[in-house]
mmCIF file of C-alpha atoms in Angstrom:
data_model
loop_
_atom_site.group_PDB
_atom_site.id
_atom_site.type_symbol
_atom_site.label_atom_id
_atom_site.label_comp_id
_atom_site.label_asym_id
_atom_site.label_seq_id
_atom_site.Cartn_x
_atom_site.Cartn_y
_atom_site.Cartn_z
ATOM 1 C CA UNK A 7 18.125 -23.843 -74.444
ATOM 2 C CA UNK A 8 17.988 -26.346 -71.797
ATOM 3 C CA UNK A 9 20.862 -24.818 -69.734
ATOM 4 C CA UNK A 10 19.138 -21.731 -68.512
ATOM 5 C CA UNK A 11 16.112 -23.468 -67.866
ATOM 6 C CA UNK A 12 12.998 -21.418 -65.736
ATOM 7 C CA UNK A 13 12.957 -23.116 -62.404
ATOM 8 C CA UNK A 14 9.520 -23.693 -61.644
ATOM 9 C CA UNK A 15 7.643 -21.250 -59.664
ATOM 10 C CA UNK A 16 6.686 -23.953 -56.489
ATOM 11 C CA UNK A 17 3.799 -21.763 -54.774
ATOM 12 C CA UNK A 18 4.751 -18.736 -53.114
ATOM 13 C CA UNK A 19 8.439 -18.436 -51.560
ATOM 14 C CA UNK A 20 8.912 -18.919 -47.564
ATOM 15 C CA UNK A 21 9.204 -16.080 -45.989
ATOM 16 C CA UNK A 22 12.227 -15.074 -44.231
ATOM 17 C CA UNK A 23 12.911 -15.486 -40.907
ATOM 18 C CA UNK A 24 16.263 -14.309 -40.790
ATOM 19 C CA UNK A 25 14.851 -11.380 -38.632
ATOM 20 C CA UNK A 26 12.912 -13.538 -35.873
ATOM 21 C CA UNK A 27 16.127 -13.931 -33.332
ATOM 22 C CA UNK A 28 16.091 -10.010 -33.865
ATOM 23 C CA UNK A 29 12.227 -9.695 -32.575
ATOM 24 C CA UNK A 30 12.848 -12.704 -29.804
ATOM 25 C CA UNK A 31 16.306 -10.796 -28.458
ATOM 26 C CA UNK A 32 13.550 -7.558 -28.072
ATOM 27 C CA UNK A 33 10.896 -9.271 -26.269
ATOM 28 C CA UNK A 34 13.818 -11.124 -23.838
ATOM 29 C CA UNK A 35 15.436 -7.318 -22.803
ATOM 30 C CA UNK A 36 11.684 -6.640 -22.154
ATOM 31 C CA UNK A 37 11.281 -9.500 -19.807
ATOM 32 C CA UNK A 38 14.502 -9.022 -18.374
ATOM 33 C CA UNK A 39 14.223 -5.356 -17.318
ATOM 34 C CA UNK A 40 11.069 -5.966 -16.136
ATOM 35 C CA UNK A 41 11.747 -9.315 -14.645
ATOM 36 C CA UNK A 42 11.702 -9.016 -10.450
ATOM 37 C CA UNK A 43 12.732 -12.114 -8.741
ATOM 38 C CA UNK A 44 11.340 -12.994 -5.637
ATOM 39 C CA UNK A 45 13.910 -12.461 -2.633
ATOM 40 C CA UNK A 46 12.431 -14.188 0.517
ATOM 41 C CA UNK A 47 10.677 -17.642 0.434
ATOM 42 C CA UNK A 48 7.580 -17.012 2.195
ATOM 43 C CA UNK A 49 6.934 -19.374 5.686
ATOM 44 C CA UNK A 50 3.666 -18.170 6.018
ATOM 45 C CA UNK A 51 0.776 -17.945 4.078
ATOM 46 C CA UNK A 52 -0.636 -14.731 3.151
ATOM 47 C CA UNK A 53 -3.673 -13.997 1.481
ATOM 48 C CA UNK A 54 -3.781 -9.737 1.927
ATOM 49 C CA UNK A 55 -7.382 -8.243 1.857
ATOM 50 C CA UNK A 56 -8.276 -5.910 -1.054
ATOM 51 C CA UNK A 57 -9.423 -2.130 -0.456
ATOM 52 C CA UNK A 58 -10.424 0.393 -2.739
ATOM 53 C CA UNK A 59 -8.016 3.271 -1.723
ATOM 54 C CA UNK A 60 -4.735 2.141 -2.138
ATOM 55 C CA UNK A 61 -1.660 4.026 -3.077
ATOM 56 C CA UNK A 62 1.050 2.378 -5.090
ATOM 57 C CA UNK A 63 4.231 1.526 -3.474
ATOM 58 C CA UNK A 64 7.045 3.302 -5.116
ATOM 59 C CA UNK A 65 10.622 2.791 -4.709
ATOM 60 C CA UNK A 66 10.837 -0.696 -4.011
ATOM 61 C CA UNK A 67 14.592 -0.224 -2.865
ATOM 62 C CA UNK A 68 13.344 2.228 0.419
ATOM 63 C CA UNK A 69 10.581 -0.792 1.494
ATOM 64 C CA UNK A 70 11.077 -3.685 4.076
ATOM 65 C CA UNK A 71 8.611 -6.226 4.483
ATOM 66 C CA UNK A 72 6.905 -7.904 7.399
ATOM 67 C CA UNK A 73 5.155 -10.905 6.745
ATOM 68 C CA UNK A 74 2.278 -11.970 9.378
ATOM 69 C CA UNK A 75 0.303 -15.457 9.022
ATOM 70 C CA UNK A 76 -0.288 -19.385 9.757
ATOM 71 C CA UNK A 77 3.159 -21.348 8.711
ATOM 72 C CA UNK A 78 2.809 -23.146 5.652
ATOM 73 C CA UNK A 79 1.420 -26.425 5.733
ATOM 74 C CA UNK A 80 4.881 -28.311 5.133
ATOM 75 C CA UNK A 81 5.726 -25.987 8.610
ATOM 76 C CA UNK A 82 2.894 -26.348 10.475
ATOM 77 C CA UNK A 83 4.032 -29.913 12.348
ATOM 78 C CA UNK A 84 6.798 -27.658 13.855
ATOM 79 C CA UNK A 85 5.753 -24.238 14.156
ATOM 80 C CA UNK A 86 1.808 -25.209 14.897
ATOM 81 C CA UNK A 87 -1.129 -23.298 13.175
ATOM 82 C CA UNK A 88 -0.448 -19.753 15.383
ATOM 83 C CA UNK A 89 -0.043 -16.863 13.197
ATOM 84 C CA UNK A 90 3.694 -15.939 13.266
ATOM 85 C CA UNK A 91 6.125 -12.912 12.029
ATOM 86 C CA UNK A 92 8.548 -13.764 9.213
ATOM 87 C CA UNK A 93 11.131 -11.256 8.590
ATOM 88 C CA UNK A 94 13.331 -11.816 5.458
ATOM 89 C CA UNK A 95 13.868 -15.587 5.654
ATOM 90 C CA UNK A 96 13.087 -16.726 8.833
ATOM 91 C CA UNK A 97 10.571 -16.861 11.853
ATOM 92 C CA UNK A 98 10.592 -13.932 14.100
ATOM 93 C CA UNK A 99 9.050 -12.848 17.308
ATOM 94 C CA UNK A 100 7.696 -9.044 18.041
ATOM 95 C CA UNK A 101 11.298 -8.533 20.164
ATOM 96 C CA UNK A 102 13.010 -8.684 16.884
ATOM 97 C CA UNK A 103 11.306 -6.234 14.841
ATOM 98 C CA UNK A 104 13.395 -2.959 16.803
ATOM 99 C CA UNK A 105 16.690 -5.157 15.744
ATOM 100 C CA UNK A 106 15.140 -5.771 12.619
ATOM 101 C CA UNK A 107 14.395 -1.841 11.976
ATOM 102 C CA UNK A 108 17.630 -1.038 12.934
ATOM 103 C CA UNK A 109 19.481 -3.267 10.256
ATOM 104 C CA UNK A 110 17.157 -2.038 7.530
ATOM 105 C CA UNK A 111 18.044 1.803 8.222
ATOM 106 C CA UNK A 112 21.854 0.725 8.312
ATOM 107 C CA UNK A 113 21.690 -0.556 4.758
ATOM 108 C CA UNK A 114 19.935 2.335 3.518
ATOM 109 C CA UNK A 115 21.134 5.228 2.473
ATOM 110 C CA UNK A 116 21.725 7.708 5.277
ATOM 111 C CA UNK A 117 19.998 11.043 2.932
ATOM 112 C CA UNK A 118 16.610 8.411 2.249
ATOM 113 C CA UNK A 119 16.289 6.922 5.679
ATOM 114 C CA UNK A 120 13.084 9.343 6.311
ATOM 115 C CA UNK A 121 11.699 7.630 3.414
ATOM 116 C CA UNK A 122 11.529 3.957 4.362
ATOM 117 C CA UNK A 123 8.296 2.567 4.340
ATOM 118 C CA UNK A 124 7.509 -0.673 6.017
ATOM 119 C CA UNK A 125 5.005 -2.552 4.098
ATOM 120 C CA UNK A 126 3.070 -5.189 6.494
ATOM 121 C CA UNK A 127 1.749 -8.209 4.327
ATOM 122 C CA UNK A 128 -1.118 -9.840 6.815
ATOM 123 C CA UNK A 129 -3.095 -12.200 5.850
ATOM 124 C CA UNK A 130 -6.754 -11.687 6.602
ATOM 125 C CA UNK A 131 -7.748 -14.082 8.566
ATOM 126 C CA UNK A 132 -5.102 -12.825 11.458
ATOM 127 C CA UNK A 133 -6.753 -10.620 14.721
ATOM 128 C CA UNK A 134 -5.817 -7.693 15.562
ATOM 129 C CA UNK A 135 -3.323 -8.401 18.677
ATOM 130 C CA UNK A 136 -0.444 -9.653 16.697
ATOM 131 C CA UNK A 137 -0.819 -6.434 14.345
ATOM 132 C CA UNK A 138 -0.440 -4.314 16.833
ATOM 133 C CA UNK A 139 2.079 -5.869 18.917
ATOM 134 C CA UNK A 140 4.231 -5.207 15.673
ATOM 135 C CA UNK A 141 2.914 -2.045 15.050
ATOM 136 C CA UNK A 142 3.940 -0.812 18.541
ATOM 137 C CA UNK A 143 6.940 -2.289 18.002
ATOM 138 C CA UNK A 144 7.591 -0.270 14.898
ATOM 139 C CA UNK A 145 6.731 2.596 16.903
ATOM 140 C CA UNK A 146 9.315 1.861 19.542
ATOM 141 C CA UNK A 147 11.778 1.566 16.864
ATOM 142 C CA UNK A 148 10.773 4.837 15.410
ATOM 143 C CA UNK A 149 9.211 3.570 11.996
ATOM 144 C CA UNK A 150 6.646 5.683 11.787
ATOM 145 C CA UNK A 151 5.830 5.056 7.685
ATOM 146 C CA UNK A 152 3.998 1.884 7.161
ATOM 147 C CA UNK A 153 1.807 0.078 4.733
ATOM 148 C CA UNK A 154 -0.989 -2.321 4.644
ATOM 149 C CA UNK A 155 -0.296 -4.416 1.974
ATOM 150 C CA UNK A 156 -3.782 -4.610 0.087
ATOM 151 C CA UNK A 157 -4.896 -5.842 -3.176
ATOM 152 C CA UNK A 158 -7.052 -3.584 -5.580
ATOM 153 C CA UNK A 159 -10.788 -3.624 -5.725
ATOM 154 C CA UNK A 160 -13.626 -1.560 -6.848
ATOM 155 C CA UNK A 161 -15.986 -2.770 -3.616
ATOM 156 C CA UNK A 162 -15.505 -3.807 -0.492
ATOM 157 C CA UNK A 163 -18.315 -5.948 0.111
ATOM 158 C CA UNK A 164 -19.890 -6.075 4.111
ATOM 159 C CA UNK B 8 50.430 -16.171 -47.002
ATOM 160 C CA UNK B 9 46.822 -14.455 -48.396
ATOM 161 C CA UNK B 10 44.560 -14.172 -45.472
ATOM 162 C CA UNK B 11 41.918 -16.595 -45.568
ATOM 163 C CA UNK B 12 38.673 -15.421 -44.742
ATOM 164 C CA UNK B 13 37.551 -17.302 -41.150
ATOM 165 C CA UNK B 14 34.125 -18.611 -41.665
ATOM 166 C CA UNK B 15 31.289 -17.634 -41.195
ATOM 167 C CA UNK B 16 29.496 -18.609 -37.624
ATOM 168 C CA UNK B 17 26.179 -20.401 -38.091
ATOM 169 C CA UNK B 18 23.724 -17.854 -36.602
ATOM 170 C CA UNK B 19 20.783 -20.335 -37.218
ATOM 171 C CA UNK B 20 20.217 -21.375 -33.138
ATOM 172 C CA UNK B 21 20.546 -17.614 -32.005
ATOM 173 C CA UNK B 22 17.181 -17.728 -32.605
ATOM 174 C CA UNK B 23 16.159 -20.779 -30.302
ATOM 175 C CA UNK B 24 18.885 -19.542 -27.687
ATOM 176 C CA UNK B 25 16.830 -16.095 -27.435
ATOM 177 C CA UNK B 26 13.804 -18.444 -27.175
ATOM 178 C CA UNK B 27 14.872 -20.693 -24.105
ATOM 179 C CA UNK B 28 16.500 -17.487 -22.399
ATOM 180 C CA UNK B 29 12.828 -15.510 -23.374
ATOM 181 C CA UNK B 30 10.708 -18.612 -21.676
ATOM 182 C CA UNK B 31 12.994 -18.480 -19.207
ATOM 183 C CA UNK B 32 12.398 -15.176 -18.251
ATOM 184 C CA UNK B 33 8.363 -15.230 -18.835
ATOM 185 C CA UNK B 34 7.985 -17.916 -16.619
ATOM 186 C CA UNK B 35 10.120 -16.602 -13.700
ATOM 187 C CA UNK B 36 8.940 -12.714 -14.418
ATOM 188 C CA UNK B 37 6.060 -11.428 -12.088
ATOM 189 C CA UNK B 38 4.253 -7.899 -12.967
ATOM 190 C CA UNK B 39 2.254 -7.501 -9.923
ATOM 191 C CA UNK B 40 2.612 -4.053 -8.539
ATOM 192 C CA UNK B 41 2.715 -4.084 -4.435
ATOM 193 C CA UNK B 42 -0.259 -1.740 -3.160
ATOM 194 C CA UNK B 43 -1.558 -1.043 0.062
ATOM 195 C CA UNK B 44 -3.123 1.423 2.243
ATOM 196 C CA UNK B 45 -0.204 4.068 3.639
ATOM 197 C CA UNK B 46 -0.239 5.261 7.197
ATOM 198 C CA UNK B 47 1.540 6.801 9.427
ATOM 199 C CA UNK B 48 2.212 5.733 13.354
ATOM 200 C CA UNK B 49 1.908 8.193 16.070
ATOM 201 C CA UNK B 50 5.497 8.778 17.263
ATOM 202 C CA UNK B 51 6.703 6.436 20.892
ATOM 203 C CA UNK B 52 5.196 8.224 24.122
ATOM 204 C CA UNK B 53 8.132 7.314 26.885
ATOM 205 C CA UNK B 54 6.072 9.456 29.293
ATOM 206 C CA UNK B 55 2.198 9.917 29.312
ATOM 207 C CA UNK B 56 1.899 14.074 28.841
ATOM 208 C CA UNK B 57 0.525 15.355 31.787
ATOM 209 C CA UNK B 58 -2.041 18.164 30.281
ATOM 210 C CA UNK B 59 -3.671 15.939 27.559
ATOM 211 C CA UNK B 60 -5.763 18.886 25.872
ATOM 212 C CA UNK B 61 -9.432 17.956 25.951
ATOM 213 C CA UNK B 62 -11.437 17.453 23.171
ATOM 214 C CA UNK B 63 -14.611 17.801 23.230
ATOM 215 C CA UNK B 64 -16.862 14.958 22.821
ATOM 216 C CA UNK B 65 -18.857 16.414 19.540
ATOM 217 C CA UNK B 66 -15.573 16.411 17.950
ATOM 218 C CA UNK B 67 -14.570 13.194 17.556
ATOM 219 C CA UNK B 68 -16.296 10.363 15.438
ATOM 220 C CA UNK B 69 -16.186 6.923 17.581
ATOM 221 C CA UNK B 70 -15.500 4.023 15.469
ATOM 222 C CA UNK B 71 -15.327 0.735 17.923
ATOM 223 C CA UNK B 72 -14.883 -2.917 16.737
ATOM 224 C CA UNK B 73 -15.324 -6.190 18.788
ATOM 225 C CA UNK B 74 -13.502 -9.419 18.803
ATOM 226 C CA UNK B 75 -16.457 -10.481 16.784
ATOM 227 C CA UNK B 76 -16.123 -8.496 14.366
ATOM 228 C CA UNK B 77 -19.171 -6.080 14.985
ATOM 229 C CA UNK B 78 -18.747 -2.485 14.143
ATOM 230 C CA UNK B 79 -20.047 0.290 16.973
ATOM 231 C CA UNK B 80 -20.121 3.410 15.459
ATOM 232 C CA UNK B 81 -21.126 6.627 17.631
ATOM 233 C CA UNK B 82 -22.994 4.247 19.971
ATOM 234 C CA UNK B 83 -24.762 2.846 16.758
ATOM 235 C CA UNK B 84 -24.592 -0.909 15.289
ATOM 236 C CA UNK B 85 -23.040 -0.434 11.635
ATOM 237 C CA UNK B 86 -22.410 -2.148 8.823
ATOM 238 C CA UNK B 87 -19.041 -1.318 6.946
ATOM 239 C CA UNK B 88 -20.976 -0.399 4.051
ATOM 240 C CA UNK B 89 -22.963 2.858 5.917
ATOM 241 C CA UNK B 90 -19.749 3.669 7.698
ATOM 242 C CA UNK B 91 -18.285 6.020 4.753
ATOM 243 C CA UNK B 92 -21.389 7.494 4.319
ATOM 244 C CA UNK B 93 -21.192 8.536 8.121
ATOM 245 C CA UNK B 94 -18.053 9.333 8.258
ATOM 246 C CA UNK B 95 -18.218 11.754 5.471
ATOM 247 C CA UNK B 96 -21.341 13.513 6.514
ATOM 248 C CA UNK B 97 -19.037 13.362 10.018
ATOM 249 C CA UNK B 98 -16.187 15.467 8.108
ATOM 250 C CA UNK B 99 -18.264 17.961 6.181
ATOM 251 C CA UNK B 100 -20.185 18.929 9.429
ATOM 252 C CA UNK B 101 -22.531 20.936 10.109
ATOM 253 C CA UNK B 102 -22.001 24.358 11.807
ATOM 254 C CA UNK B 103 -25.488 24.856 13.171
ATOM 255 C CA UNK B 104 -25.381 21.312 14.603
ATOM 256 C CA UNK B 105 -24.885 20.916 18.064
ATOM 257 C CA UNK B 106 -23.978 17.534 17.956
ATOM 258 C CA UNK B 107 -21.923 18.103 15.135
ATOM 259 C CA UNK B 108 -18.006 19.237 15.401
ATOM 260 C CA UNK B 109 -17.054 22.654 15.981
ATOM 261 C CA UNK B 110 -15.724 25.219 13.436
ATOM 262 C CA UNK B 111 -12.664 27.179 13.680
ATOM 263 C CA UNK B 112 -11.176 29.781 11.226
ATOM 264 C CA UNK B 113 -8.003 29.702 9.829
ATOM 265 C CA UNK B 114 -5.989 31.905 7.490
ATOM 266 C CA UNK B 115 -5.752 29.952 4.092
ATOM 267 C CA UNK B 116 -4.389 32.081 1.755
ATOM 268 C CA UNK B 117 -5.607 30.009 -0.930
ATOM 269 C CA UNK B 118 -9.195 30.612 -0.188
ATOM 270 C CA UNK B 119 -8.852 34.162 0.034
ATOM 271 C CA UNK B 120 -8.291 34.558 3.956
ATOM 272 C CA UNK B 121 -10.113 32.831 6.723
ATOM 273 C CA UNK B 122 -12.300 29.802 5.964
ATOM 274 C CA UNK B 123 -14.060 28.010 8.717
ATOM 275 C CA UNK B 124 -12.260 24.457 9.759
ATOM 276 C CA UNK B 125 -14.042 21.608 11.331
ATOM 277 C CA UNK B 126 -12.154 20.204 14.359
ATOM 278 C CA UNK B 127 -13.607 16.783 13.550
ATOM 279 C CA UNK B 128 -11.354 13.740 14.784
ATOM 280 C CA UNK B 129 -12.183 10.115 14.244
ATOM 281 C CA UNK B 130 -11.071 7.743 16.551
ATOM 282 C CA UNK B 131 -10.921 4.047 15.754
ATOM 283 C CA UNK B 132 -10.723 1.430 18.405
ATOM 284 C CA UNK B 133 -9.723 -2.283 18.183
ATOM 285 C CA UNK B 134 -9.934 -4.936 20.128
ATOM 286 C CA UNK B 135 -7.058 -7.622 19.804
ATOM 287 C CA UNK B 136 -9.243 -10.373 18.611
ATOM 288 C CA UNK B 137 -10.930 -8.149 15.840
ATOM 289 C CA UNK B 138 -9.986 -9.536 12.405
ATOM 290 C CA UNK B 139 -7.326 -7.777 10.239
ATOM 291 C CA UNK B 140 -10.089 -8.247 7.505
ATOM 292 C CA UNK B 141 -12.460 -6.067 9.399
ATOM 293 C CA UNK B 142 -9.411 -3.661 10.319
ATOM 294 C CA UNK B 143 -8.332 -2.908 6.779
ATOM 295 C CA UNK B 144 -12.053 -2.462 5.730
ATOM 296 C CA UNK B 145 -12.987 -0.117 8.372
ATOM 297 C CA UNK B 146 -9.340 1.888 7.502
ATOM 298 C CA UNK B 147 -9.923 1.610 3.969
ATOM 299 C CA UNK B 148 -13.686 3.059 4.123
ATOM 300 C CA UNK B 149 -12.249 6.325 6.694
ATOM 301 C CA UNK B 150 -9.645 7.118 4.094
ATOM 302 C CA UNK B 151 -12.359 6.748 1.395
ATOM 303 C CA UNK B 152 -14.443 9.122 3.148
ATOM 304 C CA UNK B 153 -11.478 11.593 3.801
ATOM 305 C CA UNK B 154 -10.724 10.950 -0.100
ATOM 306 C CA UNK B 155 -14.628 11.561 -1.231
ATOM 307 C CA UNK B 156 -14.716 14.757 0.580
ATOM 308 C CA UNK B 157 -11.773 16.204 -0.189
ATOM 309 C CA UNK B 158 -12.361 15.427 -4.230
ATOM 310 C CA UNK B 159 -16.437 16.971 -3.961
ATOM 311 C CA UNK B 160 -14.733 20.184 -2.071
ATOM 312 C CA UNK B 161 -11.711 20.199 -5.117
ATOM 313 C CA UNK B 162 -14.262 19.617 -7.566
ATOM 314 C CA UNK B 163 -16.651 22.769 -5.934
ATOM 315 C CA UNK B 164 -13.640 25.167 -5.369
ATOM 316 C CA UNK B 165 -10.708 24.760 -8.100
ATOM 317 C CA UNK B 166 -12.827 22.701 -10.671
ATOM 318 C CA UNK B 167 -10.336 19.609 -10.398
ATOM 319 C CA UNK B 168 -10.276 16.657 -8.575
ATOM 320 C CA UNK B 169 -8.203 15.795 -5.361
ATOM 321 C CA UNK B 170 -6.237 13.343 -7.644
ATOM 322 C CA UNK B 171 -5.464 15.598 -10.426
ATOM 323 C CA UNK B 172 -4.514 18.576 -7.586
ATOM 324 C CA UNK B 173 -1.880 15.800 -6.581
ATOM 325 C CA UNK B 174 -0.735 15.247 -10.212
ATOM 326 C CA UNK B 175 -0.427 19.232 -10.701
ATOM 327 C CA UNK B 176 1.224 19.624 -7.366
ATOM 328 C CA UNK B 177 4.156 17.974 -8.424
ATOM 329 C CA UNK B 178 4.931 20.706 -11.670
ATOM 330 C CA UNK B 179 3.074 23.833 -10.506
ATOM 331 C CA UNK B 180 2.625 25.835 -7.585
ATOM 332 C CA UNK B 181 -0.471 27.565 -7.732
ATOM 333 C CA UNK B 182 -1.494 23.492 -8.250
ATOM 334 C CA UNK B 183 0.208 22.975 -4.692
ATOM 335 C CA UNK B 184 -1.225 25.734 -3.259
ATOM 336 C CA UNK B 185 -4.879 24.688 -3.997
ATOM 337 C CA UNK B 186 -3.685 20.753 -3.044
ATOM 338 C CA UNK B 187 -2.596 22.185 0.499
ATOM 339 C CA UNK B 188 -6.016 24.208 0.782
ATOM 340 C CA UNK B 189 -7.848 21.321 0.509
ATOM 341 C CA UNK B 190 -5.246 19.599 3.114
ATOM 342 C CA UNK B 191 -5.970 22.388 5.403
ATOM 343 C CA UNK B 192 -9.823 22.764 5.108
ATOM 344 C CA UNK B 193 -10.288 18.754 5.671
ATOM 345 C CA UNK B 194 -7.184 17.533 7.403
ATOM 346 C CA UNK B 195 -6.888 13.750 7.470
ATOM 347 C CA UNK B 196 -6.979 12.901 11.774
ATOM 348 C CA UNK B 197 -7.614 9.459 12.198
ATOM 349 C CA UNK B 198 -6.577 8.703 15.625
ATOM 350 C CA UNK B 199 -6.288 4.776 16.959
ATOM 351 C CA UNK B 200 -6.500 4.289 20.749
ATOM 352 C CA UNK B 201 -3.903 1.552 22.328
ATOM 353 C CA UNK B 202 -5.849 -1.774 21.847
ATOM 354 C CA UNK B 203 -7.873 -3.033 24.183
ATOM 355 C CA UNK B 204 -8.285 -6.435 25.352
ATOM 356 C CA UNK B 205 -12.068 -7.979 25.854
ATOM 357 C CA UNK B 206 -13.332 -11.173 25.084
ATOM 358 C CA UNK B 207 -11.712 -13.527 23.583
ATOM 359 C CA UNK B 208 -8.779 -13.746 21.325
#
């Protein structure tokens, strides 16, 4: 009879998406682990130069940075076009890299304080004499373990 | 009373929540892992030693560069690309060379007892105007050549490369062994003079 009537068969049924939140929530832990947000607003501009033979940095936790470059063009009507040393948020000069040092090793752990690394991010068009003002200042402060910060390539071209 | 059943909650926007939170996330995420060429500084001199030992002048391996960015290596105009080529044939030495570094021997159990040592030393100068560009090549190429020799002399002696001795090191012993024999036999001595300053900056 007409009361259990066949529904028509409309084409194949939808399929069901009742799992998709399930597959989204999987990909957003992913991205959220992974996720690293950037701590310091860069001043400078930095452009590092690439090398073949370069070690990854490991640890993130036990590395300070040093920035070295021209201000960024919103800057540059202040601070002029002269390379300068950022550390963490603001413009620096060499004299404050020993009290910078110093306040890095105090908020490290006192059994990984031989580890610290100090990874210098120089951009390439910078000469040498600012480099190693800093570097002898690192030396002064007794941070011995640096890094030049280098992208990866498979030539270095002349 | 009978319990009423509360009602269900509508779990149809989890799914766009998840979404805006997952956008969220891939715009903001960034994947690139921080590399660079590791060194280590010569520790402060308060006081200039007064008995700097001498090293002979066949030892060492004079890299110079110039505020312009020229490359003087052992009194020779080079271009960055010969330089590891030089500076490896510099490192392996040769021991009936005269020009060539000397040879010492040194007990490395390893090898099975004394094995003869170069006492090669490279020694890079900068001046303050040279570009960091040119620096990081000029590092990056020494390194490589320290790198290249030390895997060919892995390769000859254990059968492994200099990269898969460091893997190894880090679970076996007689890995760590054969990683410091290779240490030993080509040490890594790049030395950097203070900076000088010529020309112009």
């Amino acid at each position: 009879m007409s009361k259990f009537k066949k529904k028509k068969s409309d084409g194949q049924p939808a399929i069901s998406t009742a799992s998709l939140p399930d597959i989204v929530f999987m990909l957003l832990f992913f991205f959220m682990v992974t996720t690293v947000m950037r701590e310091v607003t860069l001043k400078v501009e930095i452009q590092t130069p690439k090398a073949t033979e370069v070690d990854k940095l490991e640890r993130k936790s036990l590395v300070s940075y040093i920035y070295i470059g021209e201000p960024i063009k919103s800057l540059q009507g202040t601070f002029g076009t002269e390379p300068r040393i950022q550390l963490n948020d603001a413009f620096a000069t060499k004299r404050d890299i020993i009290q910078f040092v110093e306040i890095e090793r105090e908020n490290t752990d006192e059994a990984e304080r031989p580890l610290m690394t100090f990874s210098m991010k120089v951009d390439d068009d910078v000469k040498m004499g600012i480099v190693t003002d800093v570097k002898q200042e690192l030396r002064k402060a007794n941070a011995l373990k640096i890094n030049y910060s280098t992208g990866k390539t498979d030539k270095i071209v002349d | 009373m009978a319990r009423r059943n509360a009602p269900e909650i509508n779990a149809g926007s989890m799914a766009d929540i998840a979404f805006l939170l997952l956008i969220f996330f891939l715009v903001t995420t960034t994947m690139d892992v921080d590399t660079g060429l590791t060194r280590k500084l010569p520790p402060p001199i308060d006081v200039p030693p007064e008995d700097v030992p001498e090293v002979k002048q066949r030892n060492v391996f004079v890299v110079l560069a110039n505020a312009n960015d020229d490359l003087l290596v052992e009194g020779e105009p080079t271009l960055v690309s010969d330089l590891r080529r030089k500076a490896k044939d510099f490192i392996i030495g040769d021991a009936n060379n005269e020009n060539m570094p000397e040879f010492t021997n040194k007990n490395i159990p390893a090898l099975g007892g004394m094995y003869p040592v170069s006492k090669q030393i490279i020694s890079l100068q900068n001046d303050r105007g040279t570009s960091y560009d040119l620096y990081i090549k000029v590092q990056n190429e020494l390194v490589g050549a320290y790198n290249d020799v030390r895997n060919e002399f892995a390769m000859r002696k254990f059968g492994k490369s200099y990269k898969e001795l460091e893997e190894l090191a880090k679970t076996s012993e007689g890995a760590e062994q054969q990683l410091d024999a290779v240490k030993d036999v080509y040490p890594q001595r790049i030395s950097e003079a203070e900076p000088k300053n010529i020309g112009d900056q």
